Amino acid sequence: MNEVPHLSLHVPEPAVRPGGQPDFSTVKIAKAGAVPRPAVDVAPEDIRDLAYSIIRVLNRDGEAVGPWAGLLSDEELLTGLRNMMKLRAFDARMLMAQRQGKTSFYMQHLGEEAVSSAFRKALNKGDMNFPTYRQAGLLIADDYPMVEMMNQIYSNEADPLRGRQLPIMYSSKEHGFFTISGNLATQYVQAVGWAMASAIKNDTKIAAAWIGDGSTAESDFHSALVFASTYKAPVILNIVNNQWAISTFQGIARGGSGTFAARGLGFGIPALRVDGNDYLAVYAVAKWAADRARQNLGPTLIEYVTYRVGAHSTSDDPSAYRPKTESEAWPLGDPVLRLKKHLIVRGVWSEERHVQAEAEILDEVIQAQKQAESHGTLHAGGKPSVRDLFEGVYADMPAHIRRQRQKAGF
Amino acid sequence: MARMTMIEAVRSAMDVSMGRDDNVVVFGEDVGYFGGVFRATQGLQAKYGKTRCFDAPINESGILGTAIGMAAYGLKPCVEIQFADYMYPAYDQITQEAARIRYRSNGDFTCPIVVRMPTGGGIFGGQTHSQSPEALFTHVCGLKVIVPSNPYDAKGLLIAAIEDPDPVMFLEPKRLYNGPFDGHHEKPVTPWSKHDLGEVPEGHYTIPIGKAEIRRPGDAVTVVAYGTMVHVALAAAEETGIDAEVIDLRSLLPLDLDTIVQSVKKTGRCVVVHEATLTSGFGGEVVSLVQEHCFYHLEAPMVRVTGWDTPYPHAQEWDYFPGPARVGRALKEVMEG
């Protein structure tokens, strides 16, 4: 009689843990310019390999090469650099403000600035993002006032959300930025619904959905892909793979699937994988997907391969679960430095101008911060009215909430 | 005026709303071509086209999630969850998203959606086609919760719900679709065509959300009920001869507290009836409010008559269902108390 083997459970592990040598040898990186750029009406089954490669434009020498290059002017790239620098400076000041007790919580973008900043350029006014908590570049690149963002972070008397939402959970319909939930993945399928509505109304607007690598494991990610695929919704389905979901490495959510982008293939959704630290590549791929959506060709799934250099949030300590030097070993470099180098190679930028721009941007951020702080911070100065706590649950306040407000003494 | 079943009234409400407002869209599992497993959307796709009434994948979270996105765009989705028992996969979208979008964005975005779902038992549906999950919605601030008991109310309330600026959970007691079922399962049900409340205007009208209706005035005891239990309570009053005042809540959230308080202050006694399970059921909320507002008028302990704290059984359906005999015993108990 044959002996039946005993089973064992497979639990994936990252290549290294704290104390180990960072190792990204498993991250296969295509050469810049090597991945072809198909026509937007390509059949999804003809570009399956794009879900397993990495589209890159900037090479090691800072040159823009290959079929995805050449879409942006000097001026547009300089603005892009400025937006990323502004986001980085904004993050640094707000992180410090949190440490100073001016707010309860903050989440920074360090290392991921190119993703949201470049993506915004591919959208038009009226299009709608359904973001997660790490896409503030969408607001900065659309010139949403930094002081408004800070008012929200401080939950002060000028907070557009009246102190009701966790810091950084912005909302701006005017700037195409759907109210951030703080819940995970729910917004992914909502974006598909928004896009379906635009198609139902024969409109010209498109939607963009955002999710992190870890949250792709949520049911709503799959719900979104089913609906987007079934109704060919004009939506761009973005996955920001920054390698870490708090302390959990991306292999736990990805499982046996080769890449996150490959998740789209079973749904018949074209899936592209892009260097998320390459401003030019992010824009080119986003533009390709936006063109597809606008031509009523349906959804596109994009995986941005990047790295979360900072902690998940101010409540997290990454040294407890990954090597401290891992970010330095990340093979796709720093998005700000890479675009800076490219602009220098193009002959439209210099080290001196960069230093000067850094100073100007820092000053701009500090001015905004001063203005915001004049309206108060979480524990000092002007606060939203306590009455606001009871407002806005419904369009009209029902009797039971009015009774509770009176009982509370407001 | 026309004679309508509750299904026809619900369908007419969607038809009227879709005709008046291009932004009203209807979708859900089997609702498009086929017209829904209970036929509530029959004919709507043919009349309004398949981009305004269509089939959805079997994915309740996706149905709610896309409806929320559509509402953010400016549409007014009226979606069907095939059975209230199937809403659990969508619970996150309902509770943490739909219910809070207005509040968390300070009105920058809103969520005017209606979620229709057949609720309750009495059709031998077993534990996954018989539940009454209304209390899981009344516990969520930001939602409105409606349970109609007849065709006239169903149509007027559904139109009001579709026109409401906030998310509304619309629970349709499926045992009432064809007639005012009073719990006497051994007898054939009276069709709505032979009942006053089966008379329904063909055009547009609304019933305000948050207003209860007294179905039977009485002086002896107040019975607070909604949905199928309204008819059970009426039967119980008839059969016991106890002069009960039967209140049909119609809307659980917001709740018409004034009507309840006024009645209990008059009768001094109160019985609350629902088909849902007892513990943490909506009856607990009603009893608590009556205690708070009518304590010195009460002449007997209040009594709740509900489904038992078990899953909804199959073969023992009529032992689980709070029928007229159980409600009648409760009426006698509070009269003696």
mmCIF file of C-alpha atoms in Angstrom, chain A residues 113-340:
data_model
loop_
_atom_site.group_PDB
_atom_site.id
_atom_site.type_symbol
_atom_site.label_atom_id
_atom_site.label_comp_id
_atom_site.label_asym_id
_atom_site.label_seq_id
_atom_site.Cartn_x
_atom_site.Cartn_y
_atom_site.Cartn_z
ATOM 1 C CA GLU A 113 6.089 60.856 -5.428
ATOM 2 C CA ALA A 114 6.175 60.136 -9.167
ATOM 3 C CA VAL A 115 3.138 57.854 -9.162
ATOM 4 C CA SER A 116 0.378 60.303 -8.234
ATOM 5 C CA SER A 117 2.158 63.424 -9.521
ATOM 6 C CA ALA A 118 2.695 62.085 -13.044
ATOM 7 C CA PHE A 119 -0.637 60.293 -13.182
ATOM 8 C CA ARG A 120 -2.577 63.514 -12.577
ATOM 9 C CA LYS A 121 -1.195 64.919 -15.829
ATOM 10 C CA ALA A 122 -2.957 62.189 -17.814
ATOM 11 C CA LEU A 123 -6.388 63.223 -16.529
ATOM 12 C CA ASN A 124 -8.616 66.095 -17.598
ATOM 13 C CA LYS A 125 -10.670 68.468 -15.510
ATOM 14 C CA GLY A 126 -13.846 66.637 -14.522
ATOM 15 C CA ASP A 127 -12.284 63.168 -14.388
ATOM 16 C CA MET A 128 -12.483 61.518 -10.973
ATOM 17 C CA ASN A 129 -9.893 59.763 -8.823
ATOM 18 C CA PHE A 130 -10.882 57.337 -6.089
ATOM 19 C CA PRO A 131 -7.625 57.514 -4.156
ATOM 20 C CA THR A 132 -6.070 55.754 -1.193
ATOM 21 C CA TYR A 133 -4.183 57.628 1.512
ATOM 22 C CA ARG A 134 -0.927 57.862 -0.466
ATOM 23 C CA GLN A 135 -1.874 59.874 -3.552
ATOM 24 C CA ALA A 136 -1.746 63.479 -2.341
ATOM 25 C CA GLY A 137 0.333 64.208 -5.441
ATOM 26 C CA LEU A 138 -2.974 64.190 -7.317
ATOM 27 C CA LEU A 139 -4.009 67.274 -5.359
ATOM 28 C CA ILE A 140 -0.634 69.030 -5.418
ATOM 29 C CA ALA A 141 -0.250 68.493 -9.172
ATOM 30 C CA ASP A 142 -3.735 69.927 -9.685
ATOM 31 C CA ASP A 143 -2.825 73.034 -7.653
ATOM 32 C CA TYR A 144 -5.163 72.295 -4.787
ATOM 33 C CA PRO A 145 -4.085 74.774 -2.096
ATOM 34 C CA MET A 146 -1.591 73.253 0.348
ATOM 35 C CA VAL A 147 -3.076 75.360 3.118
ATOM 36 C CA GLU A 148 -6.414 73.562 2.677
ATOM 37 C CA MET A 149 -4.639 70.216 2.982
ATOM 38 C CA MET A 150 -2.952 71.410 6.151
ATOM 39 C CA ASN A 151 -6.208 72.747 7.589
ATOM 40 C CA GLN A 152 -7.586 69.249 7.136
ATOM 41 C CA ILE A 153 -4.505 67.634 8.680
ATOM 42 C CA TYR A 154 -4.733 69.968 11.687
ATOM 43 C CA SER A 155 -8.533 69.566 12.024
ATOM 44 C CA ASN A 156 -8.605 73.289 12.726
ATOM 45 C CA GLU A 157 -11.368 75.872 12.433
ATOM 46 C CA ALA A 158 -10.793 76.163 8.673
ATOM 47 C CA ASP A 159 -10.776 72.387 8.063
ATOM 48 C CA PRO A 160 -12.969 71.838 4.995
ATOM 49 C CA LEU A 161 -14.100 68.545 6.575
ATOM 50 C CA ARG A 162 -14.883 70.189 9.947
ATOM 51 C CA GLY A 163 -12.733 67.912 12.036
ATOM 52 C CA ARG A 164 -14.688 64.790 11.174
ATOM 53 C CA GLN A 165 -12.049 62.875 9.252
ATOM 54 C CA LEU A 166 -8.662 61.425 10.093
ATOM 55 C CA PRO A 167 -5.747 63.582 8.893
ATOM 56 C CA ILE A 168 -4.906 63.275 5.168
ATOM 57 C CA MET A 169 -8.320 61.786 4.273
ATOM 58 C CA TYR A 170 -8.953 64.733 1.928
ATOM 59 C CA SER A 171 -11.989 65.277 -0.290
ATOM 60 C CA SER A 172 -12.305 67.598 -3.263
ATOM 61 C CA LYS A 173 -14.894 67.037 -5.940
ATOM 62 C CA GLU A 174 -13.675 70.154 -7.717
ATOM 63 C CA HIS A 175 -10.193 68.672 -8.027
ATOM 64 C CA GLY A 176 -11.405 65.209 -9.027
ATOM 65 C CA PHE A 177 -10.500 63.654 -5.695
ATOM 66 C CA PHE A 178 -13.152 61.419 -4.118
ATOM 67 C CA THR A 179 -13.405 61.499 -0.327
ATOM 68 C CA ILE A 180 -10.845 59.066 1.106
ATOM 69 C CA SER A 181 -12.439 56.464 3.322
ATOM 70 C CA GLY A 182 -9.538 55.025 5.271
ATOM 71 C CA ASN A 183 -11.242 51.705 4.683
ATOM 72 C CA LEU A 184 -9.342 49.519 2.218
ATOM 73 C CA ALA A 185 -10.307 48.666 -1.380
ATOM 74 C CA THR A 186 -13.903 49.904 -1.113
ATOM 75 C CA GLN A 187 -13.073 52.867 -3.373
ATOM 76 C CA TYR A 188 -11.766 50.562 -6.116
ATOM 77 C CA VAL A 189 -15.191 49.299 -7.107
ATOM 78 C CA GLN A 190 -16.769 52.730 -6.530
ATOM 79 C CA ALA A 191 -14.474 54.129 -9.210
ATOM 80 C CA VAL A 192 -15.803 51.513 -11.596
ATOM 81 C CA GLY A 193 -19.356 52.619 -10.765
ATOM 82 C CA TRP A 194 -18.477 56.263 -11.389
ATOM 83 C CA ALA A 195 -16.999 55.312 -14.758
ATOM 84 C CA MET A 196 -20.083 53.250 -15.599
ATOM 85 C CA ALA A 197 -22.239 56.294 -14.794
ATOM 86 C CA SER A 198 -20.172 58.434 -17.156
ATOM 87 C CA ALA A 199 -20.732 55.848 -19.882
ATOM 88 C CA ILE A 200 -24.448 55.541 -19.067
ATOM 89 C CA LYS A 201 -24.749 59.319 -19.535
ATOM 90 C CA ASN A 202 -22.666 59.250 -22.749
ATOM 91 C CA ASP A 203 -20.274 61.674 -21.053
ATOM 92 C CA THR A 204 -16.554 62.092 -21.908
ATOM 93 C CA LYS A 205 -15.169 61.782 -18.375
ATOM 94 C CA ILE A 206 -13.182 58.851 -17.027
ATOM 95 C CA ALA A 207 -12.395 57.535 -13.550
ATOM 96 C CA ALA A 208 -9.235 56.313 -11.876
ATOM 97 C CA ALA A 209 -9.197 53.712 -9.111
ATOM 98 C CA TRP A 210 -6.311 53.392 -6.639
ATOM 99 C CA ILE A 211 -5.214 50.547 -4.423
ATOM 100 C CA GLY A 212 -2.052 49.284 -2.727
ATOM 101 C CA ASP A 213 -0.373 45.913 -3.255
ATOM 102 C CA GLY A 214 -1.642 44.575 0.078
ATOM 103 C CA SER A 215 -5.253 45.602 -0.472
ATOM 104 C CA THR A 216 -5.489 43.796 -3.802
ATOM 105 C CA ALA A 217 -6.231 40.780 -1.612
ATOM 106 C CA GLU A 218 -9.556 42.365 -0.616
ATOM 107 C CA SER A 219 -12.751 41.079 -2.231
ATOM 108 C CA ASP A 220 -13.575 44.558 -3.511
ATOM 109 C CA PHE A 221 -10.492 44.463 -5.747
ATOM 110 C CA HIS A 222 -11.911 41.430 -7.494
ATOM 111 C CA SER A 223 -15.411 42.928 -7.507
ATOM 112 C CA ALA A 224 -13.996 45.959 -9.280
ATOM 113 C CA LEU A 225 -12.263 43.858 -11.925
ATOM 114 C CA VAL A 226 -15.429 41.843 -12.585
ATOM 115 C CA PHE A 227 -17.586 44.945 -13.041
ATOM 116 C CA ALA A 228 -14.947 46.861 -15.017
ATOM 117 C CA SER A 229 -14.445 43.906 -17.320
ATOM 118 C CA THR A 230 -18.140 43.101 -17.776
ATOM 119 C CA TYR A 231 -19.258 46.638 -18.603
ATOM 120 C CA LYS A 232 -15.983 47.810 -20.215
ATOM 121 C CA ALA A 233 -16.029 50.757 -17.850
ATOM 122 C CA PRO A 234 -13.883 53.782 -18.746
ATOM 123 C CA VAL A 235 -11.664 53.407 -15.696
ATOM 124 C CA ILE A 236 -7.944 53.147 -15.011
ATOM 125 C CA LEU A 237 -7.297 50.553 -12.335
ATOM 126 C CA ASN A 238 -4.101 51.542 -10.539
ATOM 127 C CA ILE A 239 -2.144 49.281 -8.203
ATOM 128 C CA VAL A 240 0.678 50.957 -6.327
ATOM 129 C CA ASN A 241 3.058 48.144 -5.422
ATOM 130 C CA ASN A 242 5.364 49.728 -2.859
ATOM 131 C CA GLN A 243 6.492 46.300 -1.645
ATOM 132 C CA TRP A 244 5.136 46.636 1.896
ATOM 133 C CA ALA A 245 1.624 46.581 3.410
ATOM 134 C CA ILE A 246 2.523 47.906 6.869
ATOM 135 C CA SER A 247 4.782 44.989 7.953
ATOM 136 C CA THR A 248 3.539 42.452 5.422
ATOM 137 C CA PHE A 249 5.665 41.924 2.327
ATOM 138 C CA GLN A 250 3.895 41.964 -1.020
ATOM 139 C CA GLY A 251 4.241 38.189 -1.448
ATOM 140 C CA ILE A 252 1.459 37.594 1.082
ATOM 141 C CA ALA A 253 -1.113 39.399 -1.094
ATOM 142 C CA ARG A 254 0.333 38.324 -4.434
ATOM 143 C CA GLY A 255 0.521 34.611 -3.713
ATOM 144 C CA GLY A 256 1.472 32.499 -6.682
ATOM 145 C CA SER A 257 0.575 35.155 -9.225
ATOM 146 C CA GLY A 258 3.759 36.331 -10.918
ATOM 147 C CA THR A 259 2.874 40.004 -10.602
ATOM 148 C CA PHE A 260 -0.052 42.106 -9.412
ATOM 149 C CA ALA A 261 -0.610 43.296 -12.968
ATOM 150 C CA ALA A 262 -1.163 39.698 -14.020
ATOM 151 C CA ARG A 263 -4.326 39.662 -11.914
ATOM 152 C CA GLY A 264 -5.973 41.607 -14.741
ATOM 153 C CA LEU A 265 -5.317 38.966 -17.392
ATOM 154 C CA GLY A 266 -7.952 36.499 -16.234
ATOM 155 C CA PHE A 267 -10.519 39.283 -16.533
ATOM 156 C CA GLY A 268 -9.492 40.129 -20.069
ATOM 157 C CA ILE A 269 -8.282 43.525 -18.898
ATOM 158 C CA PRO A 270 -5.068 44.830 -20.505
ATOM 159 C CA ALA A 271 -2.455 44.926 -17.761
ATOM 160 C CA LEU A 272 0.721 46.988 -17.774
ATOM 161 C CA ARG A 273 3.570 47.085 -15.317
ATOM 162 C CA VAL A 274 5.570 50.253 -15.033
ATOM 163 C CA ASP A 275 8.574 51.689 -13.225
ATOM 164 C CA GLY A 276 6.777 53.746 -10.592
ATOM 165 C CA ASN A 277 9.859 55.823 -9.861
ATOM 166 C CA ASP A 278 10.149 57.033 -13.450
ATOM 167 C CA TYR A 279 8.008 60.158 -13.929
ATOM 168 C CA LEU A 280 8.087 59.853 -17.722
ATOM 169 C CA ALA A 281 7.130 56.182 -17.741
ATOM 170 C CA VAL A 282 4.289 56.686 -15.256
ATOM 171 C CA TYR A 283 2.876 59.509 -17.355
ATOM 172 C CA ALA A 284 3.237 57.592 -20.631
ATOM 173 C CA VAL A 285 1.465 54.512 -19.326
ATOM 174 C CA ALA A 286 -1.266 56.540 -17.591
ATOM 175 C CA LYS A 287 -1.838 58.487 -20.805
ATOM 176 C CA TRP A 288 -2.089 55.238 -22.786
ATOM 177 C CA ALA A 289 -4.712 53.918 -20.366
ATOM 178 C CA ALA A 290 -6.590 57.252 -20.334
ATOM 179 C CA ASP A 291 -6.690 57.320 -24.138
ATOM 180 C CA ARG A 292 -8.047 53.786 -24.158
ATOM 181 C CA ALA A 293 -10.758 54.691 -21.661
ATOM 182 C CA ARG A 294 -11.709 57.856 -23.547
ATOM 183 C CA GLN A 295 -12.040 55.922 -26.782
ATOM 184 C CA ASN A 296 -14.546 53.635 -25.046
ATOM 185 C CA LEU A 297 -12.128 50.717 -25.225
ATOM 186 C CA GLY A 298 -12.599 49.927 -21.549
ATOM 187 C CA PRO A 299 -10.473 49.524 -18.444
ATOM 188 C CA THR A 300 -6.709 49.147 -18.092
ATOM 189 C CA LEU A 301 -4.885 47.730 -15.081
ATOM 190 C CA ILE A 302 -1.561 49.341 -14.201
ATOM 191 C CA GLU A 303 0.918 48.132 -11.586
ATOM 192 C CA TYR A 304 3.368 50.815 -10.464
ATOM 193 C CA VAL A 305 6.505 49.136 -9.156
ATOM 194 C CA THR A 306 7.895 51.372 -6.435
ATOM 195 C CA TYR A 307 9.184 51.289 -2.885
ATOM 196 C CA ARG A 308 7.825 52.777 0.327
ATOM 197 C CA VAL A 309 10.954 54.411 1.703
ATOM 198 C CA GLY A 310 9.286 55.758 4.834
ATOM 199 C CA ALA A 311 7.144 54.104 7.467
ATOM 200 C CA HIS A 312 3.570 53.090 6.603
ATOM 201 C CA SER A 313 2.342 55.903 8.851
ATOM 202 C CA THR A 314 3.493 57.833 11.883
ATOM 203 C CA SER A 315 2.288 54.856 13.936
ATOM 204 C CA ASP A 316 4.670 52.412 12.249
ATOM 205 C CA ASP A 317 8.332 51.414 12.719
ATOM 206 C CA PRO A 318 9.698 49.590 9.667
ATOM 207 C CA SER A 319 13.005 48.702 11.318
ATOM 208 C CA ALA A 320 11.069 46.006 13.160
ATOM 209 C CA TYR A 321 10.364 44.024 9.991
ATOM 210 C CA ARG A 322 12.772 44.979 7.181
ATOM 211 C CA PRO A 323 16.483 45.842 6.920
ATOM 212 C CA LYS A 324 17.148 49.513 7.619
ATOM 213 C CA THR A 325 19.210 49.841 4.456
ATOM 214 C CA GLU A 326 16.665 48.196 2.195
ATOM 215 C CA SER A 327 15.478 51.468 0.653
ATOM 216 C CA GLU A 328 19.029 52.324 -0.416
ATOM 217 C CA ALA A 329 19.284 49.002 -2.202
ATOM 218 C CA TRP A 330 16.018 49.509 -4.088
ATOM 219 C CA PRO A 331 17.045 49.128 -7.729
ATOM 220 C CA LEU A 332 14.679 51.707 -9.248
ATOM 221 C CA GLY A 333 16.219 54.660 -7.434
ATOM 222 C CA ASP A 334 14.625 57.871 -6.269
ATOM 223 C CA PRO A 335 11.950 59.485 -8.472
ATOM 224 C CA VAL A 336 12.959 63.069 -7.714
ATOM 225 C CA LEU A 337 16.661 62.481 -8.309
ATOM 226 C CA ARG A 338 15.988 60.580 -11.520
ATOM 227 C CA LEU A 339 13.860 63.314 -13.052
ATOM 228 C CA LYS A 340 16.330 65.943 -11.838
#
